[in-house]
Short mmCIF file of C-alpha atoms and ligand atoms in Angstrom, two decimals:
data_model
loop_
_atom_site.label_atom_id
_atom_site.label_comp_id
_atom_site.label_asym_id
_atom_site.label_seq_id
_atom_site.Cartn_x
_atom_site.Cartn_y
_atom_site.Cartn_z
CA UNK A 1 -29.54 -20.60 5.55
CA UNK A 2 -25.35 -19.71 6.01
CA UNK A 3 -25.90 -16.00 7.20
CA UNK A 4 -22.66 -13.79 4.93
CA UNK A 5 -21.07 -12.19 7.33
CA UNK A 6 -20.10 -8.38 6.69
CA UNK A 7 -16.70 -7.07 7.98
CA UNK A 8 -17.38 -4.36 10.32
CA UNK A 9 -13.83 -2.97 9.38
CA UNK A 10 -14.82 -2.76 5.62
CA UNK A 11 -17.71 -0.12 6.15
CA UNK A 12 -17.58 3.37 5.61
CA UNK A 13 -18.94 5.92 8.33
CA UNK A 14 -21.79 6.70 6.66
CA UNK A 15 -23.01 2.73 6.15
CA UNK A 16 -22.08 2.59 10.42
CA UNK A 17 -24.67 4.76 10.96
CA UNK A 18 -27.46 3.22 8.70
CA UNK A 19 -26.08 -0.22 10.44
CA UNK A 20 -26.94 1.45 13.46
CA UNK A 21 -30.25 3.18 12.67
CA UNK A 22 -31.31 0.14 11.21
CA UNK A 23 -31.52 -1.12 14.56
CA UNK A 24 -32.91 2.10 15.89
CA UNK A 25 -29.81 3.09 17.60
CA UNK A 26 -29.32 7.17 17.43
CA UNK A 27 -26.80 7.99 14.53
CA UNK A 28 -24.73 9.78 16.68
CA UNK A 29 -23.49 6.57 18.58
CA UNK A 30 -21.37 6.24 15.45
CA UNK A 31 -18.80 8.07 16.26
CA UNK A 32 -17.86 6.28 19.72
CA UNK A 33 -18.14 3.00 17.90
CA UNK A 34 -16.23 4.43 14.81
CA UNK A 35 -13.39 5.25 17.67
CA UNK A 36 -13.39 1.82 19.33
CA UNK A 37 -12.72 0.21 15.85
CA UNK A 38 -10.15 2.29 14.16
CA UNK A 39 -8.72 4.71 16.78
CA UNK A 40 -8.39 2.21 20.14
CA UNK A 41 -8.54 -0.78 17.85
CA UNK A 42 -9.88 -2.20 20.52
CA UNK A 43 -9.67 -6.72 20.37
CA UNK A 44 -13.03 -7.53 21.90
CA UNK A 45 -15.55 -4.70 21.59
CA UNK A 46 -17.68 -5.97 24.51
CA UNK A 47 -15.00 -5.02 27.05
CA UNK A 48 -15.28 -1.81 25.99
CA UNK A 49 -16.92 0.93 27.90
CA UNK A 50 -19.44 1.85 25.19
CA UNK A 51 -22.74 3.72 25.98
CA UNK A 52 -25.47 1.24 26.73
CA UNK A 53 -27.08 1.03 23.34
CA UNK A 54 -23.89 0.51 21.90
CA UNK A 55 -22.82 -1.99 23.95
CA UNK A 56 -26.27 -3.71 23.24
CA UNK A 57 -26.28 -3.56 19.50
CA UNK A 58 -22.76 -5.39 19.64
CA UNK A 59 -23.69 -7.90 21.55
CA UNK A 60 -26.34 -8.61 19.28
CA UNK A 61 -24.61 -7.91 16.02
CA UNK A 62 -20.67 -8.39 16.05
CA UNK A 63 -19.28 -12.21 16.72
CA UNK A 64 -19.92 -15.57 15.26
CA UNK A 65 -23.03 -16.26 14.25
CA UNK A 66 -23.98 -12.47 13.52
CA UNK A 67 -24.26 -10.26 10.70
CA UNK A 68 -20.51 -8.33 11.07
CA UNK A 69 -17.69 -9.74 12.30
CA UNK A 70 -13.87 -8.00 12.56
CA UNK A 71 -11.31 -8.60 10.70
CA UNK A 72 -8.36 -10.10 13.05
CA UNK A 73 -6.07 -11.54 10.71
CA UNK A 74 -3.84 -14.05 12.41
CA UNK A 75 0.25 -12.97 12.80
CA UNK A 76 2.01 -16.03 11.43
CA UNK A 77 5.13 -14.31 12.00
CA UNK A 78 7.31 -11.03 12.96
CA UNK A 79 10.01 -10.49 11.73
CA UNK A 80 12.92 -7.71 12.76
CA UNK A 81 15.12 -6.57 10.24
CA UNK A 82 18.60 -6.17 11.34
CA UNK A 83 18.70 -2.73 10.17
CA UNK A 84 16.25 -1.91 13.31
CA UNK A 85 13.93 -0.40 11.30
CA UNK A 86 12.05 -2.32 9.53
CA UNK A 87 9.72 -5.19 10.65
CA UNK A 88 7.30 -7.78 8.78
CA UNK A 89 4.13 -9.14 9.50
CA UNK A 90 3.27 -12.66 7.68
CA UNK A 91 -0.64 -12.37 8.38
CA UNK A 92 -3.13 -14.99 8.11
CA UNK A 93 -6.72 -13.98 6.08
CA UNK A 94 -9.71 -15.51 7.14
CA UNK A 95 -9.78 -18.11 4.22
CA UNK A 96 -5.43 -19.26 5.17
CA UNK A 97 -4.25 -16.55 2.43
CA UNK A 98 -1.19 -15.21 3.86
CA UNK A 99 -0.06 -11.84 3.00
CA UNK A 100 2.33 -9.24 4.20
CA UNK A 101 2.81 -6.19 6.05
CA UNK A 102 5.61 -4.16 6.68
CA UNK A 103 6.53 -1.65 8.82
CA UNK A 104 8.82 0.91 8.56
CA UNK A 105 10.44 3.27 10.92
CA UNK A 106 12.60 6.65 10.03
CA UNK A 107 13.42 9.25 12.23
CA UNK A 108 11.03 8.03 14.39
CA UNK A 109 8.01 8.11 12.04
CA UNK A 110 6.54 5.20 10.77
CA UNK A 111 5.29 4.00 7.68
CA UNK A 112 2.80 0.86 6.93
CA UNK A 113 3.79 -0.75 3.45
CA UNK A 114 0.50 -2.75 2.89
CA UNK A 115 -0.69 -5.52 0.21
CA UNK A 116 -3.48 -4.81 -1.51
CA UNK A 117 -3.73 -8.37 -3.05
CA UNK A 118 -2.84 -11.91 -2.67
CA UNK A 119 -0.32 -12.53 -5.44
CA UNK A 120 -0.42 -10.07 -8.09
CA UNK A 121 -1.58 -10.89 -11.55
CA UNK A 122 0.95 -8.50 -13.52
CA UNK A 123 3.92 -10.74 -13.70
CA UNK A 124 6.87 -8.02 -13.57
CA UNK A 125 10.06 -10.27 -14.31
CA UNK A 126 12.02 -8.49 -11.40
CA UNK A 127 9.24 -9.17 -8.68
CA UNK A 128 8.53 -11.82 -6.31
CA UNK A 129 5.06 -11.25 -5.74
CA UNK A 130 4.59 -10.96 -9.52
CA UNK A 131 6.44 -14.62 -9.87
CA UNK A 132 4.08 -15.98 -7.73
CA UNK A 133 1.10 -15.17 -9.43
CA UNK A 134 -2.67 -13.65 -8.99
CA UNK A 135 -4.48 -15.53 -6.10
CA UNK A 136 -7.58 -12.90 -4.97
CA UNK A 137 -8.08 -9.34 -4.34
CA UNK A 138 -8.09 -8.12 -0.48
CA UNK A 139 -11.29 -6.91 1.03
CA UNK A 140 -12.05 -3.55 1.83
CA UNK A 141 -11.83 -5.09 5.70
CA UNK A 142 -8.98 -7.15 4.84
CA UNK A 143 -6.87 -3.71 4.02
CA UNK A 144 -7.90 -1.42 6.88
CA UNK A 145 -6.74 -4.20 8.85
CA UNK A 146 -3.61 -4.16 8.23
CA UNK A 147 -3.51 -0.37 9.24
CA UNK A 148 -5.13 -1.61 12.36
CA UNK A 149 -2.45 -4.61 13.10
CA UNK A 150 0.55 -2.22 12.58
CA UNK A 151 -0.96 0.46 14.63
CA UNK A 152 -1.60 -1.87 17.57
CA UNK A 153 1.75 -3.87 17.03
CA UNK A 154 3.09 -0.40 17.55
CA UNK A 155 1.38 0.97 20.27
CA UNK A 156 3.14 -1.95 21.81
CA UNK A 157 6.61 -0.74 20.77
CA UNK A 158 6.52 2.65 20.50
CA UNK A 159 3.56 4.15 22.71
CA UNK A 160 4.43 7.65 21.97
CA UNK A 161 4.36 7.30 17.98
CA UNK A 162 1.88 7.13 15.86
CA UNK A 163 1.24 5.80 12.53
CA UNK A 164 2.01 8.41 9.76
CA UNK A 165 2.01 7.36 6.62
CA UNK A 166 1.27 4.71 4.17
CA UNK A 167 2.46 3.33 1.08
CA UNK A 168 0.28 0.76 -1.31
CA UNK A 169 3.71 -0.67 -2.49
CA UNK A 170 3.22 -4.20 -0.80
CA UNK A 171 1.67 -7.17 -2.17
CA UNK A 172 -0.24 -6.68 -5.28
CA UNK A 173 -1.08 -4.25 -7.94
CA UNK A 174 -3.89 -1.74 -5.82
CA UNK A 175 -5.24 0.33 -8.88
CA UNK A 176 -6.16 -3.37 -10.82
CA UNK A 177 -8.38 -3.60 -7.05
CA UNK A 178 -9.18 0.28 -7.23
CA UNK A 179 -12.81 0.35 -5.22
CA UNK A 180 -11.61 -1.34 -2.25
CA UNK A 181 -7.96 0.43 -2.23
CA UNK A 182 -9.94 3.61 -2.54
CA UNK A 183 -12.74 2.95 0.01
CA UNK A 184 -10.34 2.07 2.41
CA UNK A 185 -8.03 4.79 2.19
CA UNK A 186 -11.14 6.95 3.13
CA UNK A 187 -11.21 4.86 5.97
CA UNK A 188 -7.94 4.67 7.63
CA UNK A 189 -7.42 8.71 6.25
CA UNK A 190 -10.37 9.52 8.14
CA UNK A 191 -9.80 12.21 11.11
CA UNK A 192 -12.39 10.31 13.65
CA UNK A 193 -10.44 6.90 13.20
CA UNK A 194 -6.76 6.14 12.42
CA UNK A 195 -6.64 9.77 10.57
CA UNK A 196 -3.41 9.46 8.40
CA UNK A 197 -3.08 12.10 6.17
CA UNK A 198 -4.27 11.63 2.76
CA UNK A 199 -1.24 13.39 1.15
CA UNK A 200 0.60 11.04 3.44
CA UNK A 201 -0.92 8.27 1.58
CA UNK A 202 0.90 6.81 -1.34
CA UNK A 203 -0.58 4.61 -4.13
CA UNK A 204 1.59 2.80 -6.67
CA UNK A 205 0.74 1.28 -9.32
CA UNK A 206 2.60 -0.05 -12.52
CA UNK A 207 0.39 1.65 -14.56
CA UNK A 208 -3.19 0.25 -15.09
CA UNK A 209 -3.95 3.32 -17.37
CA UNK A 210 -7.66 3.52 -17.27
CA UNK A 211 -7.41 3.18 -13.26
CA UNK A 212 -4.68 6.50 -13.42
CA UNK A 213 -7.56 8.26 -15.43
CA UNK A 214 -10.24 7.24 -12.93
CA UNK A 215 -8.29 8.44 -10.15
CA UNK A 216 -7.67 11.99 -11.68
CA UNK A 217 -11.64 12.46 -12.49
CA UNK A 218 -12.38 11.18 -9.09
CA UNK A 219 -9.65 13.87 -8.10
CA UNK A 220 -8.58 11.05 -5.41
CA UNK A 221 -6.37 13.04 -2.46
CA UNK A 222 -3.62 10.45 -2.04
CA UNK A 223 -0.38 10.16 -3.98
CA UNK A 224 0.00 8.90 -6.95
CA UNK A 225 3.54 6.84 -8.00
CA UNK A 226 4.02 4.87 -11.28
CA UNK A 227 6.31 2.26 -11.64
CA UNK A 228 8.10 3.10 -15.02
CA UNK A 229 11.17 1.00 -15.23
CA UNK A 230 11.83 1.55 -19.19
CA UNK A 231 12.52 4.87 -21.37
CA UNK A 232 11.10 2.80 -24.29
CA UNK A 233 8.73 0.53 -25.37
CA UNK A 234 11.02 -2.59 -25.65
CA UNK A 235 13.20 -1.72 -22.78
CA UNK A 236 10.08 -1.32 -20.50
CA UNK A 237 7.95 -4.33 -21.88
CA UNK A 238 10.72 -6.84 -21.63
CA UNK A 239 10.31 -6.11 -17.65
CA UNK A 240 6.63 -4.91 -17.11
CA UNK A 241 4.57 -7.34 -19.17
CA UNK A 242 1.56 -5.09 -18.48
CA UNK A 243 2.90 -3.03 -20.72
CA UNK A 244 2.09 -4.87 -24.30
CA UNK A 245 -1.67 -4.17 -22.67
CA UNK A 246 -0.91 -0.64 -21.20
CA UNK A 247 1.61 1.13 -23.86
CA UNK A 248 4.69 3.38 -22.99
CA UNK A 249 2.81 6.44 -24.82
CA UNK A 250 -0.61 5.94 -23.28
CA UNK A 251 0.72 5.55 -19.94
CA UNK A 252 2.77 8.32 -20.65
CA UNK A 253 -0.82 10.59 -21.77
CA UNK A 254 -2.05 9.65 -18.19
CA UNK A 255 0.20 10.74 -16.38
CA UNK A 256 0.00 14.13 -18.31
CA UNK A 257 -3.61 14.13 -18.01
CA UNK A 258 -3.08 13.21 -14.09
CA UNK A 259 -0.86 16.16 -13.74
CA UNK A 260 -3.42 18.70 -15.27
CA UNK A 261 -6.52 17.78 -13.83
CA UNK A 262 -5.08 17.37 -10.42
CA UNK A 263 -2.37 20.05 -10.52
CA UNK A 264 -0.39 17.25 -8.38
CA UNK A 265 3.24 15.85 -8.70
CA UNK A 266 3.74 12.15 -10.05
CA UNK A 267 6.26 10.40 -7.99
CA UNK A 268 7.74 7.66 -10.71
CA UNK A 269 9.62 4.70 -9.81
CA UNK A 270 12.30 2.99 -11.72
CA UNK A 271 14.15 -0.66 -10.19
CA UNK A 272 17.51 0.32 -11.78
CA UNK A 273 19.41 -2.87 -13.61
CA UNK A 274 22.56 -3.30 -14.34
CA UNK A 275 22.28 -3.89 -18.69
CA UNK A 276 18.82 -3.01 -18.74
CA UNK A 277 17.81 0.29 -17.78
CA UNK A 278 20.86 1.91 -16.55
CA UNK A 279 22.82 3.54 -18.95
CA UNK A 280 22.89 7.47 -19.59
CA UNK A 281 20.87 6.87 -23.01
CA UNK A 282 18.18 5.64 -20.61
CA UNK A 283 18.57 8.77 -18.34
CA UNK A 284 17.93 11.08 -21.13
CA UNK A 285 15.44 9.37 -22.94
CA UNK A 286 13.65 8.96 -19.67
CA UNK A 287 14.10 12.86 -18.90
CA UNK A 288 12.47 13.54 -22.79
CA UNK A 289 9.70 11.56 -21.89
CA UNK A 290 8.75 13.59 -18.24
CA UNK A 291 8.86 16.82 -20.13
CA UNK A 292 5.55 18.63 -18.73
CA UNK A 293 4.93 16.64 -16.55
CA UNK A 294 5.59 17.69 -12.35
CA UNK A 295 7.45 14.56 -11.76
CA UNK A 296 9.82 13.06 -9.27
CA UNK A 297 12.15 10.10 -9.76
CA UNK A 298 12.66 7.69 -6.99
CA UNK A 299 15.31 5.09 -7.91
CA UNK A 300 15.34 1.67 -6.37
CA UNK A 301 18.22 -0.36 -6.43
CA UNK A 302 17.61 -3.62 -7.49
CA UNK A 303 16.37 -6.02 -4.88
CA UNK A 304 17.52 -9.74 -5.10
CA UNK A 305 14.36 -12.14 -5.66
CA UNK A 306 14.37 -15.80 -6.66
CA UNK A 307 14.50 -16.42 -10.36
CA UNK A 308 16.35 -12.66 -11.22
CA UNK A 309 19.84 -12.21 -11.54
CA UNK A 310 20.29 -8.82 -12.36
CA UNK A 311 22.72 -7.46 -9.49
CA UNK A 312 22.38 -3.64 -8.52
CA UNK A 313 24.16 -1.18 -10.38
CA UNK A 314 27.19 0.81 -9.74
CA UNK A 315 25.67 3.06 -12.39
CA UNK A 316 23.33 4.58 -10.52
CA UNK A 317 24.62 8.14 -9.58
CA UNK A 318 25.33 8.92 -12.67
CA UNK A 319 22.19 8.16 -14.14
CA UNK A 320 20.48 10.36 -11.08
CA UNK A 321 22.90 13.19 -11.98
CA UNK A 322 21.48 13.54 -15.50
CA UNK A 323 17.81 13.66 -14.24
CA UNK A 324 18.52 16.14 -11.68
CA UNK A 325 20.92 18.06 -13.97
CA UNK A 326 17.47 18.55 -16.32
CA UNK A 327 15.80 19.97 -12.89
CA UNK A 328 13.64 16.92 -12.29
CA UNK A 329 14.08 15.97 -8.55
CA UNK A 330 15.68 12.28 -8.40
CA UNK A 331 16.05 10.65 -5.14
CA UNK A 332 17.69 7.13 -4.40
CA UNK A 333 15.09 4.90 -2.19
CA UNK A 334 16.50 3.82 1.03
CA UNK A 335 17.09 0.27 1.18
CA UNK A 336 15.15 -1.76 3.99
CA UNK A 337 14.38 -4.84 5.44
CA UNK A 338 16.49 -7.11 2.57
CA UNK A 339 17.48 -9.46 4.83
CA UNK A 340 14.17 -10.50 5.91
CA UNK A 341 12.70 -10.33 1.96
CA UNK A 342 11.14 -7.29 3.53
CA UNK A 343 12.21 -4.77 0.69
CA UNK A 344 10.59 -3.70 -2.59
CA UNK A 345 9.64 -7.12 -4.51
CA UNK A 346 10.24 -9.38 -2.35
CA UNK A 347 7.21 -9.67 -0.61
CA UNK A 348 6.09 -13.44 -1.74
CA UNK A 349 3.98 -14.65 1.23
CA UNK A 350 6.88 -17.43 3.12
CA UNK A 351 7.72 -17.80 6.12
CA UNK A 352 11.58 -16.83 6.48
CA UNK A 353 13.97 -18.90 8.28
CA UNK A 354 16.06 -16.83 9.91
CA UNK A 355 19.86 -17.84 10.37
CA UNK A 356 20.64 -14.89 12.52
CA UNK A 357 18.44 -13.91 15.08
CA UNK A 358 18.19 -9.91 15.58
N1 SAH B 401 2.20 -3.15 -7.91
C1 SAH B 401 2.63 -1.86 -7.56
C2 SAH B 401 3.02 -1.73 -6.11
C3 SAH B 401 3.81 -2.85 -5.49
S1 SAH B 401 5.47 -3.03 -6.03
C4 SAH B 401 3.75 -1.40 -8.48
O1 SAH B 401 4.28 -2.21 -9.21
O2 SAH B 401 4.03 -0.21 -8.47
C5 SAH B 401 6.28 -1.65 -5.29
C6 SAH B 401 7.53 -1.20 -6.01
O3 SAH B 401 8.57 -2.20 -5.89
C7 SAH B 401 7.34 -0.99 -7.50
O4 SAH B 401 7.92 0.21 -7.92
C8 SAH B 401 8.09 -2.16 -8.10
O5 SAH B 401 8.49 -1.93 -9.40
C9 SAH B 401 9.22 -2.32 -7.13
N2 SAH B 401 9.90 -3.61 -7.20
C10 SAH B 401 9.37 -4.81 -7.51
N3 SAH B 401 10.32 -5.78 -7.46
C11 SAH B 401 11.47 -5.18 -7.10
C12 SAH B 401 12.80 -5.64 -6.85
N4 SAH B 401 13.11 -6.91 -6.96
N5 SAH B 401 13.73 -4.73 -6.50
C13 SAH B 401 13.42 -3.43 -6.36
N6 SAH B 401 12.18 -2.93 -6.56
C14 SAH B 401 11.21 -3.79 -6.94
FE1 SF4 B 402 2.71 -6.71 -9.30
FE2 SF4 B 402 3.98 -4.43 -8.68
FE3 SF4 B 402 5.22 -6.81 -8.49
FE4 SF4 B 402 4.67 -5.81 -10.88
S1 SF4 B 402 6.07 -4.93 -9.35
S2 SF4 B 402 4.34 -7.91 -10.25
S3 SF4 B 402 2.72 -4.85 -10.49
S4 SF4 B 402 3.48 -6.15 -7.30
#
């Protein structure tokens, strides 16, 4: 009989210690093994020096052949930006899926842009990972391990910084994966492991309605950003297919029933381009439509991708001074890691040939 493997990275705290008691190893060796995974993120768990039962209940449970193994996904590639800032990791899943991770540095704090899924099955016109379609959701394992990679990858660089915050804005649509985006937030967010912050946590979404609604009962600590792109209907369908399921107005009525039921701020997104959604109409129909609502806009210039042509806007301060003039913060996204198809969108799973070396 093939014995199914469990990833040891893709269990909570609580299902450690049954793991362990199972065995009838004291709960309270959790914690050091807890540690060893997500704190030291430690390669090979048998060179650690773990308390004797610990060390015993490893060697008989993690590695081939045993019931949980660790995820270790394979680094195809790293890539330095030549803004010094920003790097990517082309990682290899266990099944040849490759997927990306990017890391991003500012003042000295860093920020882990992870995928949530291989492909993405929402098709945005604008986006590379939409073009290239829905392949699988990531594991629960498959996700904290990417916090893991970029926290040892920067241990290496940087041994006096830590990893402080993350945003789901890679690969994939996370709320249309919600129970293993969720479960491993708790993870990495837990203060006996990697402990990032949960308000430091960001989760975007283009707005899988029923998922926003979940995440409000659920009263979910992390951040919550839509990606809104349109002021209308027509305007935001012709870029956001999801949309024709997902309408302007009942997106809209989840973010307002976000906003009361959490009492928390909705960070919204909108790729400005040039002709589409850029003009001052747009601006004012878009700050109509955030009225009660505790919003912030975050404007991203257009990224190039393969098979778009809209080119970035010269309109964009204007269209940020009529949001802020109606008091709704507006802030322009910083721009990272485009020549290395590291910025928003562009993430698509190749391996880039670089003609420059940093
Ligand atoms: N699926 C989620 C998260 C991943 S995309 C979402 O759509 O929100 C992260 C952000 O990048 C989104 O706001 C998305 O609209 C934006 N984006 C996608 N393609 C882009 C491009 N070519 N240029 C700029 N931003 C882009
Ligand atoms: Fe998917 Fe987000 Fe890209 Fe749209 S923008 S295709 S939802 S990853």
């Amino acid at each position: 009989m093939n014995l199914v493997q469990q990833s040891l990275l893709g269990l909570s705290f609580a299902e450690i210690e049954i793991a362990l008691s199972d065995a009838g190893v004291l709960k309270h060796h959790a914690k050091a093994l807890w540690r060893a995974v997500h704190r030291d993120h430690a390669m090979d768990l048998a060179s650690l020096d773990l308390s004797p039962p610990l060390k015993k209940w490893v060697a008989a449970n993690v590695g081939e052949g045993k019931p949980y193994f660790i995820d270790f996904p394979g680094q195809e590639q790293e890539i330095h930006s030549n803004d010094g800032l920003t790097r990517k990791y082309l990682l290899r899943l266990q099944d040849g899926q490759v997927i990306e991770t990017v890391l991003m540095g500012y003042d000295g704090r860093f920020t882990a842009c992870l995928s949530s899924q291989a492909g993405c099955a929402m098709g945005c016109v604008f986006c590379a990972t939409g073009q290239m379609g829905f392949v699988r959701h990531l594991t629960v394992g498959e996700i904290v391990a990417q916090v893991r990679h970029v926290r040892r990858m920067l241990a290496q660089s940087h041994p006096h910084r830590r990893l402080r915050n993350i945003v789901l804005m890679g690969m994939g649509e996370p709320l249309h994966n919600y129970d293993s985006v969720m479960k491993a937030m708790d993870i990495v967010s837990d203060v006996r492991g990697a402990s990032i912050g949960p308000s430091r946590i960001a989760i975007s979404t283009v707005g899988f309605v029923p998922n926003i609604l979940r995440m409000a009962e659920e009263n979910r600590p992390y951040r919550l950003a839509v990606s809104l792109h349109g002021s209308t209907e027509e305007e935001r369908s012709s870029l956001v297919p999801t949309s024709k399921k997902w309408n302007l107005e009942s997106l809209i009525q989840a973010c307002r029933n976000y906003c009361d039921t959490t009492g928390k701020r909705i960070f919204f997104e909108w790729t400005l381009i040039a002709g589409k959604n850029d003009s001052p109409e747009t601006a004012e129909r878009l700050v109509a439509l955030l009225q009660g609502i505790d919003s912030h806009v975050n404007i991203i210039p257009l990224n190039p991708t393969h098979g778009f042509a809209g080119a970035a806007s010269e309109s964009g301060a204007e269209f940020q001074k009529i949001i802020r003039k109606s008091g709704i913060p507006c802030t322009f996204r910083q721009r990272r890691g485009i020549d290395v198809a590291a910025g928003c969108g562009m993430l698509k799973a190749g391996r880039v040939v670089l003609t420059k070396r940093p």
